Coordinates of C-alpha atoms in Angstrom, one line a residue:
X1 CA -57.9 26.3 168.7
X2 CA -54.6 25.2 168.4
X3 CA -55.2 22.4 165.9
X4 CA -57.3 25.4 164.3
X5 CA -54.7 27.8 163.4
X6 CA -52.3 24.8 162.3
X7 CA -54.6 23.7 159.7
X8 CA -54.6 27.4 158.2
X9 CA -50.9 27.7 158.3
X10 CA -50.7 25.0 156.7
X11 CA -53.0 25.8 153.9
X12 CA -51.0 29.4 153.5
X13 CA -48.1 27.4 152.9
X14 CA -49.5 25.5 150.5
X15 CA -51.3 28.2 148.4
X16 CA -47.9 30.1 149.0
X17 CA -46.0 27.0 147.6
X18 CA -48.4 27.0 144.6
X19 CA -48.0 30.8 143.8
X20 CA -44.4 30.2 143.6
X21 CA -44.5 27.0 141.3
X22 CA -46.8 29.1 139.2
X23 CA -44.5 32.5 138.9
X24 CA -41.7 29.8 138.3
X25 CA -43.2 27.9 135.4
X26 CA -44.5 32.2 134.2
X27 CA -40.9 32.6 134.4
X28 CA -39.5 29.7 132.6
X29 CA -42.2 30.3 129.4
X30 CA -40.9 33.9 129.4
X31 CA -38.0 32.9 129.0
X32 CA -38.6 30.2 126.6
X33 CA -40.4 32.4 124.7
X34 CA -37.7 35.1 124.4
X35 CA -35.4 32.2 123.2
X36 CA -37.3 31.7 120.4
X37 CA -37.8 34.9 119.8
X38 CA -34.4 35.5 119.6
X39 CA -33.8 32.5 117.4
X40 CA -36.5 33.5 115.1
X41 CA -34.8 36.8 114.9
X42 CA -31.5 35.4 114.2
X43 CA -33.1 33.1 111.7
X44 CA -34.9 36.4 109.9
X45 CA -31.6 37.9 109.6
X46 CA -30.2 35.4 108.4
X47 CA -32.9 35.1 105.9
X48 CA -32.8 38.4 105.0
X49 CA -28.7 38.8 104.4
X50 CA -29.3 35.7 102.3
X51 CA -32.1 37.1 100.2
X52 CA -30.3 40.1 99.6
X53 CA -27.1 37.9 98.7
X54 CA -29.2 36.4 96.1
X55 CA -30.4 39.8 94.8
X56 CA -27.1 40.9 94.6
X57 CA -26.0 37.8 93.0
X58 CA -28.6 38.3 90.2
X59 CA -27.8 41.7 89.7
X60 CA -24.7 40.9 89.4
X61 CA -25.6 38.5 86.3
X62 CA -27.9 40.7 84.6
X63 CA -25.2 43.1 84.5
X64 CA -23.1 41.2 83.4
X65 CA -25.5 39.3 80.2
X66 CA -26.6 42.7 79.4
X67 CA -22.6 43.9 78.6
X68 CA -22.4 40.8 76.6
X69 CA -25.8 41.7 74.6
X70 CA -24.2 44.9 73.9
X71 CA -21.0 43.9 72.5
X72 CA -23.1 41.2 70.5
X73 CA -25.6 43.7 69.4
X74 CA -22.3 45.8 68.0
X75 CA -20.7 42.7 66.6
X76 CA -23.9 42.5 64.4
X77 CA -24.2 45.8 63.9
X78 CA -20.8 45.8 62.5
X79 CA -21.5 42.2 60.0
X80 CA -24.5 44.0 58.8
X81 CA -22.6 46.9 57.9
X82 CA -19.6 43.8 56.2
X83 CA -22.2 42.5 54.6
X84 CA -24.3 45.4 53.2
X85 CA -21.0 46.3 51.6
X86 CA -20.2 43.0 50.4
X87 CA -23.6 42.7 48.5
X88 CA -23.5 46.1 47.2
X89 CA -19.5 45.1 45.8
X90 CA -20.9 41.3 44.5
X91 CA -23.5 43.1 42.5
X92 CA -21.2 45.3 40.9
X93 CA -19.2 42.4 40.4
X94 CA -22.4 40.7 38.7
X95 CA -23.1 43.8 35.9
X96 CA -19.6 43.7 35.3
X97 CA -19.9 40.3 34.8
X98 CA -23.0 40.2 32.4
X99 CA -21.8 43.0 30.7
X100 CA -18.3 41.7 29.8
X101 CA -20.0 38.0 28.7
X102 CA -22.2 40.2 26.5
X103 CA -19.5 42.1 25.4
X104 CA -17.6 38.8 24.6
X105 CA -20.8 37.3 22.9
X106 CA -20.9 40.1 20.4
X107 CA -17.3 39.6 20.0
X108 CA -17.7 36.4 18.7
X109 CA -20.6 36.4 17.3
X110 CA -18.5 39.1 15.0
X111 CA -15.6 36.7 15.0
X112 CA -17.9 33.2 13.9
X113 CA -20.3 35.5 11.5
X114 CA -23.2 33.4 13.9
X115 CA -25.8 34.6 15.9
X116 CA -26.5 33.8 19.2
X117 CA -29.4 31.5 18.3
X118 CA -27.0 30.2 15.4
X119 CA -24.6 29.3 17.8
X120 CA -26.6 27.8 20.4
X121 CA -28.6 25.8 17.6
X122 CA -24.5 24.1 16.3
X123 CA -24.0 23.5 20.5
X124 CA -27.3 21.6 20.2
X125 CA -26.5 19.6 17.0
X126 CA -22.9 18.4 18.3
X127 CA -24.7 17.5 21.6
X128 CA -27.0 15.9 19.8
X129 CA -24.0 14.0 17.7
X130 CA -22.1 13.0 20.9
X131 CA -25.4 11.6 22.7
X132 CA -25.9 9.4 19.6
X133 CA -22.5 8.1 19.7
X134 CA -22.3 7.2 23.5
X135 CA -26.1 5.9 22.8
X136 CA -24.8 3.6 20.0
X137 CA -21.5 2.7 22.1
X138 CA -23.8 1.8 24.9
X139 CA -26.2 -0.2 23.0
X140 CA -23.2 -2.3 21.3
X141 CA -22.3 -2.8 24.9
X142 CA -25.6 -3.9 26.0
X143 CA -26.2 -6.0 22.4
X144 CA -22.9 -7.6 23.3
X145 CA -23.6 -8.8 26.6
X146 CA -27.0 -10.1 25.8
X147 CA -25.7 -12.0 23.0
X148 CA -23.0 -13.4 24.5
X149 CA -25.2 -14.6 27.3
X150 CA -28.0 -15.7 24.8
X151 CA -25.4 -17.7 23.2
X152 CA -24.2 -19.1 26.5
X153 CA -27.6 -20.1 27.7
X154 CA -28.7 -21.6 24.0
X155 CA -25.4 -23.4 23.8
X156 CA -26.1 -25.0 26.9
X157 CA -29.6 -25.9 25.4
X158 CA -28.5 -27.5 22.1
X159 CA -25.6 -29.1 23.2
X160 CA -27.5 -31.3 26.2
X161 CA -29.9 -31.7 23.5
X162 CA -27.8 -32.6 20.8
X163 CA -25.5 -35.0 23.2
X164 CA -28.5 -36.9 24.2
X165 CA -29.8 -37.8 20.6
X166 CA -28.0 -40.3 18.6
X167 CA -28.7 -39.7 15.1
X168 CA -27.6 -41.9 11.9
X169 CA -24.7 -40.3 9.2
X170 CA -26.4 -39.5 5.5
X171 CA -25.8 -43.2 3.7
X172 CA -28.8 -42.2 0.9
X173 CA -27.8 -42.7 -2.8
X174 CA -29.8 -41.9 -5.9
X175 CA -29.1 -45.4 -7.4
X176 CA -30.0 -49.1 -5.4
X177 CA -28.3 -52.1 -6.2
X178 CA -30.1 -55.4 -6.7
X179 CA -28.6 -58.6 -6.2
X180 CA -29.5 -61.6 -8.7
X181 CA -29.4 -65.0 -7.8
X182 CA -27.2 -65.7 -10.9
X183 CA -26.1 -64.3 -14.1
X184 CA -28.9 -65.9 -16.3
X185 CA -31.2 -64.1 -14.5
X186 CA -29.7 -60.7 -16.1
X187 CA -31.0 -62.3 -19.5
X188 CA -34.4 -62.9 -18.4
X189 CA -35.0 -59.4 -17.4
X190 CA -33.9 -57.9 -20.2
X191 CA -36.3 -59.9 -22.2
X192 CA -36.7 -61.1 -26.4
X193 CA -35.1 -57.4 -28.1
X194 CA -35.2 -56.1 -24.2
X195 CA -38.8 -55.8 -24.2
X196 CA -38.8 -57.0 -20.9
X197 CA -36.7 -53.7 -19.8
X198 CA -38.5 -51.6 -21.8
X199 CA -41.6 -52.3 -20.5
X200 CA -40.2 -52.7 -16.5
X201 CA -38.5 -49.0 -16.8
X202 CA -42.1 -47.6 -18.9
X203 CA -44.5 -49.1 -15.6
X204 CA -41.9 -48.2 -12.7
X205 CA -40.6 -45.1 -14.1
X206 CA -37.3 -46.4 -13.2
X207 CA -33.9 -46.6 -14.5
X208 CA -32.5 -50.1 -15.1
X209 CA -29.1 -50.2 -15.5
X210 CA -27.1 -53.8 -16.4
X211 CA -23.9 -53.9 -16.8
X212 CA -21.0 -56.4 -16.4
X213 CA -21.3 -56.4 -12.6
X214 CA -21.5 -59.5 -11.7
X215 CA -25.1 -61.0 -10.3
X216 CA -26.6 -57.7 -9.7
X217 CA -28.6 -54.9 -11.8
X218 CA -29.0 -51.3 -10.5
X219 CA -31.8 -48.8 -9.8
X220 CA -31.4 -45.5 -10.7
X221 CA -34.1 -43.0 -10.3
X222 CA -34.0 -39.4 -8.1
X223 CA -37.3 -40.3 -6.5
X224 CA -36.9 -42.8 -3.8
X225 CA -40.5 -43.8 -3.7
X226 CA -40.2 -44.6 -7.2
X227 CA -37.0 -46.7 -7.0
X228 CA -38.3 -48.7 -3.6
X229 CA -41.4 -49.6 -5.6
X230 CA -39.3 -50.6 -8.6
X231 CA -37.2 -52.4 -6.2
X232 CA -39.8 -54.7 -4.4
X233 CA -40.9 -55.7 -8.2
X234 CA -38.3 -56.5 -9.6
X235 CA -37.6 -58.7 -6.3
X236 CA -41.0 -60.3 -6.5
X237 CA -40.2 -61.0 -10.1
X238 CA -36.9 -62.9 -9.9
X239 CA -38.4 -64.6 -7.1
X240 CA -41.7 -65.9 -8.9
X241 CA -39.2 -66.6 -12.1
X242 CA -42.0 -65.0 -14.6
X243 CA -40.6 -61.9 -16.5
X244 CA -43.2 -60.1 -18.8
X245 CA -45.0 -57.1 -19.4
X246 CA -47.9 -57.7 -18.1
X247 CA -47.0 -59.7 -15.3
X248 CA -44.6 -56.8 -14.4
X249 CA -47.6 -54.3 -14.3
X250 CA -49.4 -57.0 -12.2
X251 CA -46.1 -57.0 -9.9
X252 CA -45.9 -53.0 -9.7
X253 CA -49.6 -52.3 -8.9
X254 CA -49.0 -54.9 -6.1
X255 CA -45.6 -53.5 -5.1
X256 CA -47.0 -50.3 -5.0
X257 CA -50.1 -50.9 -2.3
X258 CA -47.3 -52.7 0.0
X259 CA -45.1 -49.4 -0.4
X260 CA -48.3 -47.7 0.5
X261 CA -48.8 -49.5 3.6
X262 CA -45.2 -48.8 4.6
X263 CA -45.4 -45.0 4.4
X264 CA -48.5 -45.6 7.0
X265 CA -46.6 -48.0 8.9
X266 CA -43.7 -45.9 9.0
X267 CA -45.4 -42.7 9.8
X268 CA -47.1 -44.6 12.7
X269 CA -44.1 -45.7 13.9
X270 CA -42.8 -42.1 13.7
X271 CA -45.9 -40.8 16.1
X272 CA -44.7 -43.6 18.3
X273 CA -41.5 -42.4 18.6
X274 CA -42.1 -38.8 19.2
X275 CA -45.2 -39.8 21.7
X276 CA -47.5 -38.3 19.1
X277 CA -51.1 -38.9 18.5
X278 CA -54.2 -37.9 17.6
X279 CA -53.2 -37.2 13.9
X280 CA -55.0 -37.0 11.0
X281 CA -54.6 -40.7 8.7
X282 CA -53.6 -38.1 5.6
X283 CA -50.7 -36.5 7.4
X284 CA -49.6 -39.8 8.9
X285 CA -49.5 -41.5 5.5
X286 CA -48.1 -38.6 3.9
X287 CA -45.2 -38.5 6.8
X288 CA -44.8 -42.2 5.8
X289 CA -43.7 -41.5 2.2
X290 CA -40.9 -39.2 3.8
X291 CA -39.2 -42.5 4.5
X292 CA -38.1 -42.7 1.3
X293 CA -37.2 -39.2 0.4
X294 CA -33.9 -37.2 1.0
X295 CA -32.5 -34.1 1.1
X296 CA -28.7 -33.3 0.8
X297 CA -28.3 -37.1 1.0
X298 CA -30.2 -37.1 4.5
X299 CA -33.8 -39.3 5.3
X300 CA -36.0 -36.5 5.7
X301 CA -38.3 -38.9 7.9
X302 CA -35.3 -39.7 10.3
X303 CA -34.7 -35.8 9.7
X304 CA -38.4 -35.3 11.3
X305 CA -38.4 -37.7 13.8
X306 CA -34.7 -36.2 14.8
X307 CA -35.7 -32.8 15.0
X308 CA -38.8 -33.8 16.9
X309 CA -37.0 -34.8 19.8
X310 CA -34.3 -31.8 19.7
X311 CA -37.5 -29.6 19.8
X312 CA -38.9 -31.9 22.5
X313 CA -35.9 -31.5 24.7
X314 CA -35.4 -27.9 24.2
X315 CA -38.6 -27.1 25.5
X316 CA -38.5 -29.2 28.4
X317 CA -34.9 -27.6 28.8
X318 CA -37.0 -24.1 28.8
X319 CA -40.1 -25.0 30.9
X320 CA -42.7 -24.9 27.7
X321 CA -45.3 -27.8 26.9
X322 CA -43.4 -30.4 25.0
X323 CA -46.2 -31.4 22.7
X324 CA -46.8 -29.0 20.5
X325 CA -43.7 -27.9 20.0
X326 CA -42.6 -31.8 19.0
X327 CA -45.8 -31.9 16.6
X328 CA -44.4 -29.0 14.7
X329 CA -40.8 -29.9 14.6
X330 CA -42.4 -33.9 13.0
X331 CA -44.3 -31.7 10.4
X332 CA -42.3 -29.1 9.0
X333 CA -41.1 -30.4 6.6
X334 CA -44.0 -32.4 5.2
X335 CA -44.2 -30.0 2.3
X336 CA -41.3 -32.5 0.5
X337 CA -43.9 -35.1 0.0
X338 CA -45.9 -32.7 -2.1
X339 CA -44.0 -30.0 -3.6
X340 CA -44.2 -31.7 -7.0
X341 CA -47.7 -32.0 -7.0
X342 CA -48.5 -28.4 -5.5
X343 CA -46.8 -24.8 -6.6
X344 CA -44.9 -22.6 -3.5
X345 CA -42.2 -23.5 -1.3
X346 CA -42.5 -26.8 0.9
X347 CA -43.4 -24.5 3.7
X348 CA -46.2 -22.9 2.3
X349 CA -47.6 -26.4 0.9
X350 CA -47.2 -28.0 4.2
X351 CA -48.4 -25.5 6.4
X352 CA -51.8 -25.3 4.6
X353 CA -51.6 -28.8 4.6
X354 CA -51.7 -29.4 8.1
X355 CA -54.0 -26.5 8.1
X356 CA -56.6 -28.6 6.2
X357 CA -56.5 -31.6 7.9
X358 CA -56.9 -30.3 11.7
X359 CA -53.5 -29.2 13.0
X360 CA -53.6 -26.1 15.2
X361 CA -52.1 -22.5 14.3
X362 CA -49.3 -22.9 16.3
X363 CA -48.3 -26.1 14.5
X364 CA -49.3 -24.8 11.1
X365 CA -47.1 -21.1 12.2
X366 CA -44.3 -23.0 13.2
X367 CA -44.8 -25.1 9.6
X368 CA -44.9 -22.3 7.7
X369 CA -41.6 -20.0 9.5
X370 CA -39.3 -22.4 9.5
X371 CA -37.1 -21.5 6.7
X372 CA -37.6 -17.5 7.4
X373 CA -40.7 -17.2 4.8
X374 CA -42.9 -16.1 8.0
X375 CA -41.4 -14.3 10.8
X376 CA -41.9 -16.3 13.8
X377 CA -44.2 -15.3 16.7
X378 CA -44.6 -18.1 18.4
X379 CA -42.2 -20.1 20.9
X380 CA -43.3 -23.1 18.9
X381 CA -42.0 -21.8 15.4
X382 CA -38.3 -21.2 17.3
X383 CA -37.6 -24.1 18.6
X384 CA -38.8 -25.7 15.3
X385 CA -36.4 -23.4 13.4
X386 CA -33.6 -24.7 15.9
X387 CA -34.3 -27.9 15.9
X388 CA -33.8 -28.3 12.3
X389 CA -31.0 -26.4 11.7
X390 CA -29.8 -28.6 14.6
X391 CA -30.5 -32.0 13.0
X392 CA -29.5 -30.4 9.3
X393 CA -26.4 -28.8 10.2
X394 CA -24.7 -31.3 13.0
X395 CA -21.3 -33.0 11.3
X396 CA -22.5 -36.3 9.3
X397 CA -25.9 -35.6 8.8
X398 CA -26.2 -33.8 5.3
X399 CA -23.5 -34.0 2.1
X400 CA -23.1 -31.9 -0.9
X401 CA -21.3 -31.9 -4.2
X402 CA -18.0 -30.1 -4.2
X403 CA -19.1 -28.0 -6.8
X404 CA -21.8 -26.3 -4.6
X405 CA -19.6 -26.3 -1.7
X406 CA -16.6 -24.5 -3.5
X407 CA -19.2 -22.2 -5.1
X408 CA -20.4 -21.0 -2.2
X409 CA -17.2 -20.2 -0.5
X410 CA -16.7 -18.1 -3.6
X411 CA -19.7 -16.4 -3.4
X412 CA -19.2 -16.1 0.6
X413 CA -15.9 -14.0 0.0
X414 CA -17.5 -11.9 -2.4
X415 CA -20.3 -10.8 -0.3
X416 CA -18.2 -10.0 2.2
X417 CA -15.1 -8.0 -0.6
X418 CA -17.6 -5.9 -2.0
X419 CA -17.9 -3.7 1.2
X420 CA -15.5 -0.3 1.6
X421 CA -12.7 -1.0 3.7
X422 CA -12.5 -4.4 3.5
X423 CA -8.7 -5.3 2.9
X424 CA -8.9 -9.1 3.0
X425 CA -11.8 -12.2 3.5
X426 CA -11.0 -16.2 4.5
X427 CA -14.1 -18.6 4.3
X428 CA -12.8 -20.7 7.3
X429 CA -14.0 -23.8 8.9
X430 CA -15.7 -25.5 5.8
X431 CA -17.4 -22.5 5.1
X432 CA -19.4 -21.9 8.3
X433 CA -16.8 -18.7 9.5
X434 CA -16.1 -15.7 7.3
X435 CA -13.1 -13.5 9.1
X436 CA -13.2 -10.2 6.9
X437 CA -10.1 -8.2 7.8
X438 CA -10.8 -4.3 7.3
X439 CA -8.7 -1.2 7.1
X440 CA -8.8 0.4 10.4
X441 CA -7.4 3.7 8.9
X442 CA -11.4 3.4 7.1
X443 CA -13.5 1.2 9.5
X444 CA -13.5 2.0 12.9
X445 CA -15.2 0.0 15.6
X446 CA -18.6 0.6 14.6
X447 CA -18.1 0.4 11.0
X448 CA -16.8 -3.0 11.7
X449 CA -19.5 -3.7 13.3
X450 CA -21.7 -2.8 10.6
X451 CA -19.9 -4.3 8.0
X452 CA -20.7 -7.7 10.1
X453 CA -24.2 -7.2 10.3
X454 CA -24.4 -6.4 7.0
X455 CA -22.7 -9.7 5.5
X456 CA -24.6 -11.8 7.5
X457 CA -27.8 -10.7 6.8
X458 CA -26.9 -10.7 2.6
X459 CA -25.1 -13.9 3.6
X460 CA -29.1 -15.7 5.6
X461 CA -30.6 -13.7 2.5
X462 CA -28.8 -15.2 -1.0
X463 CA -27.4 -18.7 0.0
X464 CA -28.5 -21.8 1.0
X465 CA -26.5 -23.4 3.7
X466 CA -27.0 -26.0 6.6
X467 CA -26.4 -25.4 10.2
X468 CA -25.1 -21.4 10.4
X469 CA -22.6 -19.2 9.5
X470 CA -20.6 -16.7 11.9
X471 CA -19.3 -13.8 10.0
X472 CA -16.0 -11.9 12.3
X473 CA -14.5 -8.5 11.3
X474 CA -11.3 -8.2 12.5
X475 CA -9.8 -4.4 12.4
X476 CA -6.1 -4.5 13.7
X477 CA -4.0 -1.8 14.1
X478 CA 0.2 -2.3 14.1
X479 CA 2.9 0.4 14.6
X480 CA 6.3 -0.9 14.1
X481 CA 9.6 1.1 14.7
X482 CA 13.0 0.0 14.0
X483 CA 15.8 0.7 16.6
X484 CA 18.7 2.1 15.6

C-alpha cells in the first residue's frame, strides 16, 4: 500500500513538473512574440516616418520645378512679346526698304534715261565682257602650260632621237668631176670637129665641160640620175679606149641598165636598214633612184632612210608600233622620183603612188600630210611630219643660196612690220627666231599674243623653210625719272 501511494506521488510530481515546463515554454513564446511585435511595430514606424519623409521630399521638389516653370513660362511669354515686336518693326523696316530702292530705281533710271530692263540688259553685257576676258586669260594660262610641257616632253623625244642617229653633212653638187688618165685622152673625147661631144652630151643629156683642168673633164647636169649615168659611160669609154657615136649609145644603154640595178639595190639596201619588207618591187626601185636625187643639196634617199629611223625611235619613245610609222617616214617623199613625170605636189604623186601599189591608208595618209597639204589624223602622219622636219632642219644637213636665205629674212620682217603696233622686228638665229618688239601703249598682253599667232601662221603659210621658226613678241614697258 505503501509502495502504492509512492508510485502516485510520484507520477503527480511528474505531471506537475510537465505542467510547469509547459506554462514556461507558453510564457517564453509570449513573450517572444510580443518582441517581435514590438519590433515589427518599431520597424512600421519607422517605415511610415520614412515614407512620409519621402513624400515630403517630393513635394517639396514639385514645388519647387513648378515655380521654375512659371518664371520660364513668363520669360517666354515676355520673348514672344520681344519678338512679336521685333517682326512687326523688321517689316516696317522691309517696305521702307523696298520702297526707297524703288524710289532710288526711278531716280536713276531718270538720271541714265534707261529702263530697268535697259539697265539690267548693259549689267549683263559687261558681265558678259569680263567673263570673256578672264575666260581668255585663263585659257592663255592653260595654252601656256600645255605647251610648255608639250614642248618639254617632245624635246625630250627628238633630242634622244636625234642624239642617237648619226647622219652625213650635205656634200651634193650639181656638177661631177671625172678624172682622165692623161691629157690626150681630153682629145679623144672631144672627137674629129667635137663630134664625139656632141653626140656624148645629145645620148646622156649631159653637160660636158673641158676646160684647162688638168687630166679631168666635168659633168654638169641638175638631174643626178642623168649625170651618174653619163658618168659610168664616159668611164667605160676611156677604159675600153673606143670613142664614137655609136659606141657611146652602145655604152649609155648599158650604163643605164647597171644604174637601174643600183636604184634596186639601193632601195633594197634601204628596206634593210629600216627592217622593212614586204614592199612592192615598183616602190623599191623607184626608192632606189632617190639615191641619186637631192634636195637643198641633201640625198633625199639618206634623207628617207634618216627620217625613217627618227620616226622609228619616236614611236618606240611614245609606246606606238614602230613599223608603220617607219614605212611612212621611208616613203614620203617618193613623190621626187616622179614629180616630172606626173602633175601635183610630190605629196600628192607619192601618196597615190603607194596607194596603187599596196601600201596601207595610214602609210599613204601619212604620205600625203607631210608637208601640211592634208591635215593629219593619224599618229603615223605626225611623227612622219617630225621626223622630216627633224632630218631637214638639224645643222649640216640641207644648204641654200644666199640669195634665198637673205630674201627670206626680208620677207620674215615684213610679215611680221605690217601688223599695228609693231615698233620694231630682228630675224635672229639664221632666220629661225623672229623677236617683234610692239608698242605696249597699243598692244597689250593679249594683243601680243595675237600678233604671235598671227605671224606664225602667215609665216607656215607663204615660205618655205627647213626645220621651224619661233616667232616672240616682246611688249616692254620703261618709266625713267631723273633725280634732281
Amino acid at each position: 500500500m505503501r509502495i502504492a501511494v509512492s508510485t502516485g506521488s510520484v507520477a503527480s510530481l511528474l505531471l506537475a513538473g510537465v505542467l510547469i515546463v509547459v506554462v514556461v515554454s507558453a510564457w517564453l513564446m509570449v513573450r517572444r512574440l510580443q518582441a517581435v511585435q514590438r519590433r515589427s511595430t518599431a520597424e512600421t514606424e519607422r517605415t511610415r516616418r520614412w515614407a512620409e519623409e519621402q513624400a515630403a521630399r517630393q513635394r517639396a521638389e514639385l514645388d519647387r520645378r513648378e515655380e521654375r516653370l512659371t518664371e520660364e513660362l513668363g520669360r517666354l511669354r515676355v520673348q514672344e512679346g520681344e519678338l512679336a515686336q521685333r517682326s512687326v518693326d523688321l517689316e516696317r523696316a522691309r517696305s521702307e526698304a523696298i520702297e526707297l530702292v524703288a524710289h532710288r530705281a526711278r531716280a536713276l533710271e531718270r538720271a541714265a534715261g534707261l529702263s530697268a530692263e535697259q539697265a539690267r540688259a548693259e549689267l549683263v553685257r559687261e558681265a558678259e565682257t569680263e567673263a570673256r576676258r578672264e575666260a581668255a586669260v585663263t585659257v592663255r594660262e592653260i595654252e601656256r602650260a600645255a605647251k610648255e610641257e608639250g614642248e618639254r616632253l617632245a624635246r625630250g623625244i627628238v633630242a634622244g632621237a636625234i642624239q642617237r642617229l648619226a647622219g652625213e653633212q650635205t656634200a651634193e653638187t650639181a656638177v661631177s668631176v671625172f678624172r682622165l688618165p692623161n691629157e690626150e685622152m681630153k682629145g679623144r673625147i672631144i672627137g674629129r670637129e667635137g663630134r664625139n661631144i656632141r653626140a656624148f652630151e645629145s645620148v646622156t643629156g649631159v653637160n660636158l665641160i673641158v676646160d684647162d683642168t688638168p687630166a679631168s673633164v666635168q659633168l654638169s647636169c641638175f638631174d643626178p640620175v642623168r649625170r651618174e649615168t653619163a658618168r659610168l659611160t664616159l668611164e667605160q669609154l676611156v677604159e675600153d679606149g673606143r670613142i664614137h657615136p655609136l659606141r657611146i649609145e652602145h655604152v649609155h644603154e648599158r650604163s643605164r641598165e647597171e644604174v637601174a640595178r643600183r636604184c634596186v639595190r639601193a632601195g633594197e639596201d634601204a628596206l634593210l636598214a629600216v627592217r622593212i619588207d614586204g614592199m612592192h618591187p615598183e616602190l623599191v626601185r623607184t626608192l632606189g633612184t632617190l639615191r641619186y636625187r637631192a634636195s637643198y643639196g641633201q640625198n633625199v634617199l639618206g634623207h628617207l632612210v634618216e627620217s625613217a629611223h627618227l620616226a622609228g625611235m619616236m614611236a618606240a619613245e611614245l609606246g606606238v608600233a614602230p613599223e608603220p610609222v617607219r614605212r611612212s617616214a621611208l616613203l614620203h617623199d617618193i613623190g621626187k622620183a616622179l614629180t616630172h613625170e606626173v602633175e601635183g605636189s610630190h605629196a600628192a604623186v607619192g601618196a597615190e603612188f603607194a596607194r596603187r601599189h599596196g601600201e596601207s591608208a595610214e602609210v599613204v595618209h601619212a604620205i600625203a600630210a607631210h608637208h601640211g597639204e592634208v591635215e593629219p589624223r593619224t599618229v603615223e602622219a605626225v611623227l612622219t611630219q617630225a621626223a622630216d622636219a627633224c632630218s631637214g632642219g638639224r645643222p649640216g644637213a640641207r644648204k641654200e643660196s644666199a640669195e634665198v636665205y637673205v630674201r627670206r629674212l626680208e620677207r620674215l620682217e615684213e610679215i611680221a612690220r605690217a601688223h599695228e603696233g609693231v615698233a620694231a622686228v630682228y630675224a635672229m638665229q639664221a632666220g629661225r627666231e623672229v623677236r617683234v618688239m610692239v608698242r605696249p601703249e597699243v598692244v597689250d598682253d593679249l594683243g601680243a599674243q595675237v600678233i604671235a599667232r598671227e605671224v606664225a601662221k602667215q609665216v607656215a603659210e607663204e615660205l618655205t623653210y627647213p626645220g621651224q621658226i619661233r616667232v616672240t613678241v616682246v611688249r616692254e614697258s620703261r618709266v625713267t625719272e631723273v633725280a634732281r
